[in-house]
PDB file of C-alpha atoms in Angstrom:
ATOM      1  CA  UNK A  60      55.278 109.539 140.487  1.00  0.00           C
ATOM      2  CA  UNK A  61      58.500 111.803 141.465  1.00  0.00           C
ATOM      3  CA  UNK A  62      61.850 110.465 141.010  1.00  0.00           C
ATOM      4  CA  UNK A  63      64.746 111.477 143.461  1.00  0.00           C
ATOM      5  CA  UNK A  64      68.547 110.156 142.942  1.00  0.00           C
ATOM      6  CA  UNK A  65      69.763 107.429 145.407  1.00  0.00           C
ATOM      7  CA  UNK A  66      72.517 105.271 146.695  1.00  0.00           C
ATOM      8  CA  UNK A  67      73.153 101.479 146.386  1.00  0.00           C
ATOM      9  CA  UNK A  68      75.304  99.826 148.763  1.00  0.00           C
ATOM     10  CA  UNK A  69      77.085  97.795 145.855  1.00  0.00           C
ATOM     11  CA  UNK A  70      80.823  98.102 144.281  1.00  0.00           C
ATOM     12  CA  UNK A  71      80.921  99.491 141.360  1.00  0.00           C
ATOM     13  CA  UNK A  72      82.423  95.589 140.395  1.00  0.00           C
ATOM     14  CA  UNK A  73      79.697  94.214 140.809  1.00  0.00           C
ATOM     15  CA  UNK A  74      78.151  96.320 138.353  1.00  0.00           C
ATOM     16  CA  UNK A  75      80.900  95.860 136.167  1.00  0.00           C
ATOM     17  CA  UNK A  76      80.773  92.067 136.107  1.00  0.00           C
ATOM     18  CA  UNK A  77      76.489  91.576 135.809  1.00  0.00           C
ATOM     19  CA  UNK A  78      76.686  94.445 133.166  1.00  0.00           C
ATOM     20  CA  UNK A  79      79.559  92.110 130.987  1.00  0.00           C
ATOM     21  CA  UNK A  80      77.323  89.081 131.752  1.00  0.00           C
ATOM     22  CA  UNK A  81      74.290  90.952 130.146  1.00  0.00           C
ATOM     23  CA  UNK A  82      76.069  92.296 127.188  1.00  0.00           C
ATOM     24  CA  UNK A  83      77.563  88.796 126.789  1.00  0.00           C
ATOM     25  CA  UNK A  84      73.427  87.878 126.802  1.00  0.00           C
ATOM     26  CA  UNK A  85      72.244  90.037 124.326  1.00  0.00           C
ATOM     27  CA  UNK A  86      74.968  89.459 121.630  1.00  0.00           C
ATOM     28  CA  UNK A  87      74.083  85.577 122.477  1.00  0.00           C
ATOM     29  CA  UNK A  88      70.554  86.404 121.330  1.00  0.00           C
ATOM     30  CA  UNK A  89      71.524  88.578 118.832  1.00  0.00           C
ATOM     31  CA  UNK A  90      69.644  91.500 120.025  1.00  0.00           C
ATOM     32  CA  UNK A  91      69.718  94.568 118.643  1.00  0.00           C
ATOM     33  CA  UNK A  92      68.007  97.199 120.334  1.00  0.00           C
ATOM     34  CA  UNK A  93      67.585  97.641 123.976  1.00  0.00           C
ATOM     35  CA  UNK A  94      65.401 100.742 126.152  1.00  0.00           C
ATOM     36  CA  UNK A  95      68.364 100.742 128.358  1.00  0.00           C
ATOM     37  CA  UNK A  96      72.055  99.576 127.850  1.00  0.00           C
ATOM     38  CA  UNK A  97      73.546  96.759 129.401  1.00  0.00           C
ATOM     39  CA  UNK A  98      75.238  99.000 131.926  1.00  0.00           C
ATOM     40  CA  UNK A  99      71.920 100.444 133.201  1.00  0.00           C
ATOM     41  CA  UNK A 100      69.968  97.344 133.082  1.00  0.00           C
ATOM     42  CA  UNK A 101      72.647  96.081 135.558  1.00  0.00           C
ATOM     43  CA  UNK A 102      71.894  99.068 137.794  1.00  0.00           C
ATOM     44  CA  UNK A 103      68.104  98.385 137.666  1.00  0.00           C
ATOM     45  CA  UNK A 104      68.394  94.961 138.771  1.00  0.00           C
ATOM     46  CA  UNK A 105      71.015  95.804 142.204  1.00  0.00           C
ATOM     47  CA  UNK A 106      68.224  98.174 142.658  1.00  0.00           C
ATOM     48  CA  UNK A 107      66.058  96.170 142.981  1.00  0.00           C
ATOM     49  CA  UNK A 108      67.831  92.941 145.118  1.00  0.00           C
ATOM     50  CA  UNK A 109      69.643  95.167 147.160  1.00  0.00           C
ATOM     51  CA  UNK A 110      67.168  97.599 147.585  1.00  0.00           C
ATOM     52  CA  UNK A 111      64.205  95.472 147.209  1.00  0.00           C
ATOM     53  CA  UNK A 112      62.472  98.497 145.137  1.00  0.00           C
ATOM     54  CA  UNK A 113      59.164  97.271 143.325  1.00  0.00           C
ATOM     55  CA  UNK A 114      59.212  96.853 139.496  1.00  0.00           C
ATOM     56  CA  UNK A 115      56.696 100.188 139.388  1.00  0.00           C
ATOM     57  CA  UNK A 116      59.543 102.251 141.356  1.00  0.00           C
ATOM     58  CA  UNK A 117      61.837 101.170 138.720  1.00  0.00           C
ATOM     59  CA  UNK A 118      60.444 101.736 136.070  1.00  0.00           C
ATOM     60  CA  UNK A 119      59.730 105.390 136.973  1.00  0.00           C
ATOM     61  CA  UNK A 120      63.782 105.661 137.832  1.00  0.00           C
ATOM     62  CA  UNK A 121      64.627 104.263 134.707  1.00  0.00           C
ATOM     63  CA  UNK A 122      62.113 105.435 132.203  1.00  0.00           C
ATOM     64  CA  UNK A 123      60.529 102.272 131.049  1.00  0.00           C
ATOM     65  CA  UNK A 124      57.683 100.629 131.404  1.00  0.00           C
ATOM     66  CA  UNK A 125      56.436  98.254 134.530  1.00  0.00           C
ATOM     67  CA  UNK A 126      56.834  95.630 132.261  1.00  0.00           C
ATOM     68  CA  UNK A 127      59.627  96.285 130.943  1.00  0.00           C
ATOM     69  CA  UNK A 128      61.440  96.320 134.315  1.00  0.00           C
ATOM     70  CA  UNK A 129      60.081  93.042 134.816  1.00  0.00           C
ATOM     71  CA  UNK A 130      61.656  91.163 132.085  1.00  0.00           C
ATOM     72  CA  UNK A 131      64.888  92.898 132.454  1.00  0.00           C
ATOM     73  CA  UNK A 132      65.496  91.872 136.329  1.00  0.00           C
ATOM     74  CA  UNK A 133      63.622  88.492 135.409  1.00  0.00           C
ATOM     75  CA  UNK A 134      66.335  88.011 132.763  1.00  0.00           C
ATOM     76  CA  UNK A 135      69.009  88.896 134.817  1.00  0.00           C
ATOM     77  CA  UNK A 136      68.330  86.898 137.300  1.00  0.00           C
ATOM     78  CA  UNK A 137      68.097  83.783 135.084  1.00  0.00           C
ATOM     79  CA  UNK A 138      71.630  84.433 134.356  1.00  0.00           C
ATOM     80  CA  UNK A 139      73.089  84.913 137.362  1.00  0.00           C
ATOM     81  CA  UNK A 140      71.232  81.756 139.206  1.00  0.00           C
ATOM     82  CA  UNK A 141      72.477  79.873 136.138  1.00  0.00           C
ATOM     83  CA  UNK A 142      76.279  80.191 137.623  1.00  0.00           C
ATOM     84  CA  UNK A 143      75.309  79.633 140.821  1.00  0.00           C
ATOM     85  CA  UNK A 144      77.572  76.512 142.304  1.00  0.00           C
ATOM     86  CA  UNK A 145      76.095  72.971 142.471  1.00  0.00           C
ATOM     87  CA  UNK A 146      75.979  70.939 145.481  1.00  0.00           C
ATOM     88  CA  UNK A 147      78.792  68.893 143.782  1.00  0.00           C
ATOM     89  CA  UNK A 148      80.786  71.616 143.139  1.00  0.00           C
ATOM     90  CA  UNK A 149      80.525  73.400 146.896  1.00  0.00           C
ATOM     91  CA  UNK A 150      81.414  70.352 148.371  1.00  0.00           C
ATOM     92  CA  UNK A 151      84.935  70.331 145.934  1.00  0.00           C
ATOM     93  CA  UNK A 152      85.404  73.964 147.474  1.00  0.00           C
ATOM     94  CA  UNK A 153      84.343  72.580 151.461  1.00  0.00           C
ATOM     95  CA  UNK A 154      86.639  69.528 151.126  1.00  0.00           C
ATOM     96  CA  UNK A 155      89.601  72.184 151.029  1.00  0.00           C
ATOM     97  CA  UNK A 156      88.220  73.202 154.446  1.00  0.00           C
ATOM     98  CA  UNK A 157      88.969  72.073 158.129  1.00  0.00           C
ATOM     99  CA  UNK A 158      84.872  71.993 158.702  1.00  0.00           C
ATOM    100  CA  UNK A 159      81.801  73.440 157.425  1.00  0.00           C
ATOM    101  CA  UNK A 160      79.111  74.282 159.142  1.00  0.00           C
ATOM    102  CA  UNK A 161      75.275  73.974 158.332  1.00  0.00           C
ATOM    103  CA  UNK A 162      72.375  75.811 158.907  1.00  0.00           C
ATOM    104  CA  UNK A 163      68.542  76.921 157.557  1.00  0.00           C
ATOM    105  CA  UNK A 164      67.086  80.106 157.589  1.00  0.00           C
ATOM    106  CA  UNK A 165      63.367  81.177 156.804  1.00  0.00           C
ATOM    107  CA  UNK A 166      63.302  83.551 153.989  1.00  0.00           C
ATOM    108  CA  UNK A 167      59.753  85.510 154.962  1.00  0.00           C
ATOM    109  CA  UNK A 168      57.027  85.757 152.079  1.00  0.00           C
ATOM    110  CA  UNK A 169      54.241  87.817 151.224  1.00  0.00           C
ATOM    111  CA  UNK A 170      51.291  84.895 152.078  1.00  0.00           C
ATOM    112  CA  UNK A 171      47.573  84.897 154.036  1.00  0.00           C
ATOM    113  CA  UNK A 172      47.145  82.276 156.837  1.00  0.00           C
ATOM    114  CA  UNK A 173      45.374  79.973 154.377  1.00  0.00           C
ATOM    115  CA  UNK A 174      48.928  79.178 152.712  1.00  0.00           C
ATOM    116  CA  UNK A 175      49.581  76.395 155.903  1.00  0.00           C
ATOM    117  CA  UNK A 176      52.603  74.942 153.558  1.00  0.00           C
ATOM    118  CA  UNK A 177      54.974  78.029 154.117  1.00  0.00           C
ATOM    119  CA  UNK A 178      53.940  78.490 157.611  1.00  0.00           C
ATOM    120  CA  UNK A 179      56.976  77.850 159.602  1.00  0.00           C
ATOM    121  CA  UNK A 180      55.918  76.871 163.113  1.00  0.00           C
ATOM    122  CA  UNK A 181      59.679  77.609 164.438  1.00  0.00           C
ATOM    123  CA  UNK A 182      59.857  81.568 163.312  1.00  0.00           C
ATOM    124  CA  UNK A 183      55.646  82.062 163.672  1.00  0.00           C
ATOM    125  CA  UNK A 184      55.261  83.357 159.523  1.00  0.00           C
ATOM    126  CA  UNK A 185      55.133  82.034 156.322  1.00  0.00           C
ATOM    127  CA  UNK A 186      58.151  81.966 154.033  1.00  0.00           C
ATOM    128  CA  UNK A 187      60.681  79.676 152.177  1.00  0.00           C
ATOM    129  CA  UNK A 188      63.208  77.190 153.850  1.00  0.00           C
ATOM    130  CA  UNK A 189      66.848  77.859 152.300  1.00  0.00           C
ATOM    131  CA  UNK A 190      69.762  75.443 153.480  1.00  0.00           C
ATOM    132  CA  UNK A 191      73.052  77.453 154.140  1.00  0.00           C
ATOM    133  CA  UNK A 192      76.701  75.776 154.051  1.00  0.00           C
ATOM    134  CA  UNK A 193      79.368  78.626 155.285  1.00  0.00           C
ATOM    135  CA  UNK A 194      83.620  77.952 155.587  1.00  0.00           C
ATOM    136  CA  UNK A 195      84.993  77.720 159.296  1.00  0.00           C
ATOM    137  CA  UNK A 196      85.040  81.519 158.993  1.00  0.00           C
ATOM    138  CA  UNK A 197      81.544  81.757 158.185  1.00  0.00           C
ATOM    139  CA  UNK A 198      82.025  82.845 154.480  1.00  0.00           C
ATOM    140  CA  UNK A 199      78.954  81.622 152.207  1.00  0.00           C
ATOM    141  CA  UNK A 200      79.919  78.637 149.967  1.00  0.00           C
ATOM    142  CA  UNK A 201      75.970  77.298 148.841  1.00  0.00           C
ATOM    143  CA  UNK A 202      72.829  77.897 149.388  1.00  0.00           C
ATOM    144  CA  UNK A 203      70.073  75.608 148.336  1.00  0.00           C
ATOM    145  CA  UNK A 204      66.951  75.691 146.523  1.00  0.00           C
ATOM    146  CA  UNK A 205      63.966  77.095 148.729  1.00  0.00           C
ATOM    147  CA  UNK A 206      61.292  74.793 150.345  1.00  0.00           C
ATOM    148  CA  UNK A 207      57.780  75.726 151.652  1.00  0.00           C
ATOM    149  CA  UNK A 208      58.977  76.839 155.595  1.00  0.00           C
ATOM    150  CA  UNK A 209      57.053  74.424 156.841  1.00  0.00           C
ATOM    151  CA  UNK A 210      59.975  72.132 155.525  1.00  0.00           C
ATOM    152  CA  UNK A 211      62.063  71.267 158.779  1.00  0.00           C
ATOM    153  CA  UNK A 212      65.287  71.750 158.567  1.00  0.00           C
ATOM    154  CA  UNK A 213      66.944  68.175 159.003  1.00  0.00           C
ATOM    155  CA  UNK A 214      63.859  66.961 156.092  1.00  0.00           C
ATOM    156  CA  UNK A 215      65.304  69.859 153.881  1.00  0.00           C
ATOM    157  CA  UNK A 216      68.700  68.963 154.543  1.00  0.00           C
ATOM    158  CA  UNK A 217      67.269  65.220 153.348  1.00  0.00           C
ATOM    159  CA  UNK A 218      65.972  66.156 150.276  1.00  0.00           C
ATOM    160  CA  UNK A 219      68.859  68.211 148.718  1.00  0.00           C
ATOM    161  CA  UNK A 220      70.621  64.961 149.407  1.00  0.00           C
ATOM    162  CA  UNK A 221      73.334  67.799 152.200  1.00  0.00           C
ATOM    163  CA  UNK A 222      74.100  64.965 154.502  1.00  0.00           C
ATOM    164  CA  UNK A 223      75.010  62.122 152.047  1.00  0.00           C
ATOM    165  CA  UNK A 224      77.014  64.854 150.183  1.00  0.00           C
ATOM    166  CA  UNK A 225      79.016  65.152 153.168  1.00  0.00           C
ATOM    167  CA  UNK A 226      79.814  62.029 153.834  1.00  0.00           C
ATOM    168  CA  UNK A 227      81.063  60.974 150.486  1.00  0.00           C
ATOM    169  CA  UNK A 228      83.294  64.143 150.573  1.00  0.00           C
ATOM    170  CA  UNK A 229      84.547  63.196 153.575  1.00  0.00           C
ATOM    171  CA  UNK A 230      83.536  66.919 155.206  1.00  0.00           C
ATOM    172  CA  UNK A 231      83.202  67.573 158.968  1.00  0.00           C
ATOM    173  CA  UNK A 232      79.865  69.847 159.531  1.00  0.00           C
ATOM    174  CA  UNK A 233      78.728  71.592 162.303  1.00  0.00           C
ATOM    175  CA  UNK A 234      75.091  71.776 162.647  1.00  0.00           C
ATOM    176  CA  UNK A 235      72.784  72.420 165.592  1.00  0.00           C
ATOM    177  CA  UNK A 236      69.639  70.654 166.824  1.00  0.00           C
ATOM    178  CA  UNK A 237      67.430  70.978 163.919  1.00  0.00           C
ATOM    179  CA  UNK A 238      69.775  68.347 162.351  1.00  0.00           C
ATOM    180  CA  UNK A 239      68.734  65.552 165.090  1.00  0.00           C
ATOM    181  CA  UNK A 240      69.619  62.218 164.011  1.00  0.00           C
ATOM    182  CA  UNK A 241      71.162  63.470 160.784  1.00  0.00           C
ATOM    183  CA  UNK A 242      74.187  60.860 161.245  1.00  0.00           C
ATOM    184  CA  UNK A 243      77.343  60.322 158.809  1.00  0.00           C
ATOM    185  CA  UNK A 244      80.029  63.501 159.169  1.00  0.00           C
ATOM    186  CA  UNK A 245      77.514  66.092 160.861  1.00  0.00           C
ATOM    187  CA  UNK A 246      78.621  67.132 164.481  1.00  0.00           C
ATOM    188  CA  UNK A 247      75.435  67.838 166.788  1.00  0.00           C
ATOM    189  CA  UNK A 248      75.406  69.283 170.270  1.00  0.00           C
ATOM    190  CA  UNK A 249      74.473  67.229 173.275  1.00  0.00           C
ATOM    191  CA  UNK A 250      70.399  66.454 173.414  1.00  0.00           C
ATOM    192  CA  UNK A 251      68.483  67.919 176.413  1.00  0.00           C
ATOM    193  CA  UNK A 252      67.649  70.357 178.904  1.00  0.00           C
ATOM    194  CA  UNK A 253      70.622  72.348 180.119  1.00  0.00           C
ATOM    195  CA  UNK A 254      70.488  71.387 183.623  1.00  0.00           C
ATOM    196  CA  UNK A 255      69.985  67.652 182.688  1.00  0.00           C
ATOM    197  CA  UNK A 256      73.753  67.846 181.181  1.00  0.00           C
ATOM    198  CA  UNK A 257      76.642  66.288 182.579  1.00  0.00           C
ATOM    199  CA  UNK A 258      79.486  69.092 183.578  1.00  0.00           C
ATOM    200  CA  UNK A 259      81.789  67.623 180.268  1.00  0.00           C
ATOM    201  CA  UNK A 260      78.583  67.452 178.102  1.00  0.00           C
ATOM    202  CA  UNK A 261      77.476  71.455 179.264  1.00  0.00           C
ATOM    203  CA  UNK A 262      81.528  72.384 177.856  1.00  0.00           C
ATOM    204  CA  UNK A 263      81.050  70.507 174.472  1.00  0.00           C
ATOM    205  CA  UNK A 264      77.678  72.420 173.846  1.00  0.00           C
ATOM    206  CA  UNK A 265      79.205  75.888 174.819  1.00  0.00           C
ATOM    207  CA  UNK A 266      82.411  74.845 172.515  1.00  0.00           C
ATOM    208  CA  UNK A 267      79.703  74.094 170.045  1.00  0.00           C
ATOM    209  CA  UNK A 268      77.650  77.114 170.325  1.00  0.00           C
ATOM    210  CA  UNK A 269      80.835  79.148 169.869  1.00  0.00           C
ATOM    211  CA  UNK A 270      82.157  77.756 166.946  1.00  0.00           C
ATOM    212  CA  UNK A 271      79.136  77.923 164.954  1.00  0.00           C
ATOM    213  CA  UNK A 272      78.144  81.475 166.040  1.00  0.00           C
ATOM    214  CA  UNK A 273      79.742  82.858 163.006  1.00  0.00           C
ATOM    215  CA  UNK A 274      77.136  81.187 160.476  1.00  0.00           C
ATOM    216  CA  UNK A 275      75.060  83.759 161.598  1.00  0.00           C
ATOM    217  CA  UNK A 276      77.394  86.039 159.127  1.00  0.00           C
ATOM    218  CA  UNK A 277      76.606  84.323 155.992  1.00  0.00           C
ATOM    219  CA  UNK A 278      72.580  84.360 157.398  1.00  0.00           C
ATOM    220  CA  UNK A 279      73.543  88.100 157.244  1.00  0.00           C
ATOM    221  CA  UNK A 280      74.988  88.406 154.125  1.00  0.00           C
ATOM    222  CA  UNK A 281      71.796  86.989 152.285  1.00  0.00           C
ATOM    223  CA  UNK A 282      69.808  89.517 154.613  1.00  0.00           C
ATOM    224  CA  UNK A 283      71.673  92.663 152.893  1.00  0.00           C
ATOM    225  CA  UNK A 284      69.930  92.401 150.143  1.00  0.00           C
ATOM    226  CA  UNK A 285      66.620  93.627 151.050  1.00  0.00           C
ATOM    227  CA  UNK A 286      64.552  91.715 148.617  1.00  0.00           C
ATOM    228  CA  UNK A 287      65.319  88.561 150.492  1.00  0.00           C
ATOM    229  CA  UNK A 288      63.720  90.599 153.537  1.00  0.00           C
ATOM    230  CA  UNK A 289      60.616  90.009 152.332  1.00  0.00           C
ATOM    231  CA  UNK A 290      59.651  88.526 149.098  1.00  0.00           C
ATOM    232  CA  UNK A 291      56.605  89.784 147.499  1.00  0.00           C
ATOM    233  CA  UNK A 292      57.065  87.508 144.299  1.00  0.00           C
ATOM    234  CA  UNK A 293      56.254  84.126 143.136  1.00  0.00           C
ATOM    235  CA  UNK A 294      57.442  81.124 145.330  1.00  0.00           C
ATOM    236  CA  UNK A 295      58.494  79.478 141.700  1.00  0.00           C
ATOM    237  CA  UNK A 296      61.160  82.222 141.469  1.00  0.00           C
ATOM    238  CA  UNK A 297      63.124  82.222 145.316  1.00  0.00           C
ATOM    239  CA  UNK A 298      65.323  79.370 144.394  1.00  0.00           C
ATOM    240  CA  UNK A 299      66.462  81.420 141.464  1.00  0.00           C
ATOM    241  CA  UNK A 300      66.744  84.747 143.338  1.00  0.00           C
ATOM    242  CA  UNK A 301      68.706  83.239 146.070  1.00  0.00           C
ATOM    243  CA  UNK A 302      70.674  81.747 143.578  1.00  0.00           C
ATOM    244  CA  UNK A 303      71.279  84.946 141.971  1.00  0.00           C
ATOM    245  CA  UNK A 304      72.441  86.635 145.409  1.00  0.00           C
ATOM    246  CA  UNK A 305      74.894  83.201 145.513  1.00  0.00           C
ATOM    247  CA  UNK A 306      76.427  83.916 142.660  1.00  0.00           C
ATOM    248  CA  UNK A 307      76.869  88.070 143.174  1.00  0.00           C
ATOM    249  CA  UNK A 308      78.535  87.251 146.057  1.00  0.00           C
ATOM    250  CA  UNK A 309      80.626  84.626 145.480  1.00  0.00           C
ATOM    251  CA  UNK A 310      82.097  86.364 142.505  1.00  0.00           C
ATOM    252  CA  UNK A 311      82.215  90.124 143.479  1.00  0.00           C
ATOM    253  CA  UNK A 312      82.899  89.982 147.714  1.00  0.00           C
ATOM    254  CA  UNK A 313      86.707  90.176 147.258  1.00  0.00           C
TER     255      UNK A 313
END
């Protein structure tokens, strides 16, 4: 296989605070010898989430073996998801803030048409159901665990217990149609056909629409990391990748 030098869109902070978290790791587990340092075992795995380069490709780059590459992004990736914030503790951080706003988003997956429980009907594939809550500004504060996408959204939102979490934090949410009948603090637009709306009712939608137009930002923040573009790995592990890409961002986008 030949290997050719490349770029990663990353600061050179992020590397700086995974690599710390991985050296922290190792002395944890008392480990003494290592292929790579903690430094390059840092760069390996923003390879591959913001690249989404396969463990083989790494391993040639890096001079270890396929396996090898394996357990050092799986490890890395345990650590990061394991600082990811709670549901408990996004809300402390959305209760600072005027509104939030809600929304899912269908992470694709590599999966044959037999796989009917991560078909999502809305988007036409098969992938993973995430749960997004942004700021006003449309800066990522959570993301949930994934569901099979043929999860719908307001059911997702359901069973990560979103909308009850809302209301007890007293939180306004905006949240579009997928989130029918989701009651306590989450704002919906107006139900029906466009031309069926009152003049007053058509105004509120629009106001809507605009307002929550900038949750498409955070949908594009998770997107930049080209793993989550398509994920070739197993279904098990997306909740902690996601998680992972939380937690990078959160700490390292200022």
């Amino acid at each position: 296989m030949l290997v050719y030098p490349s770029g990663i869109s990353v600061s050179t902070s992020t590397l700086r605070y995974l690599s710390a978290l991985l050296r922290a790791r190792r002395q944890e587990r008392g480990t003494r010898w290592r292929r790579v340092s903690a430094g390059r075992q840092a760069l390996l795995v923003l390879a591959h989430l913001r690249s989404g380069h396969t463990y083989a490709q790494l391993a040639a780059g890096f001079g270890v073996g396929t396996t090898t590459a394996y357990r050092y992004i799986a490890e890395a990736i345990d650590v990061l998801a394991a600082l990811a914030p709670t549901l408990a503790e996004a809300m402390k951080t959305a209760s600072t803030k005027a509104f939030v706003m809600l929304d899912g988003t269908l992470l694709p997956i590599d999966r044959i048409a037999a796989d009917r429980p991560f078909y999502s009907g809305k988007h036409k594939k098969h992938g993973m159901n995430v749960q997004v809550i942004t700021d006003p500004a449309g800066r990522l504060l959570w993301a949930s665990p994934a569901l099979p996408g043929a999860v719908h959204d307001i059911k997702a939102a359901r069973t990560h217990d979103i909308i009850d979490a809302l209301e007890e934090a007293g939180v306004e949410c905006w949240a579009d149609k997928s989130y029918r009948g989701a009651g306590g603090t989450v704002r919906l637009p107006y139900w029906g056909r466009w031309e069926t709306l009152s003049a007053g009712q058509q105004a509120v939608n629009r106001s809507h629409a605009r307002i929550r137009a900038l949750v498409e930002q955070a949908m594009a923040t998770l997107k930049t990391w080209r793993l989550l573009r398509k994920i070739r790995s197993s279904t098990t592990r997306i909740t902690n990748l996601v998680q992972a890409v939380l937690t990078l961002h959160l700490t390292c986008s200022n």
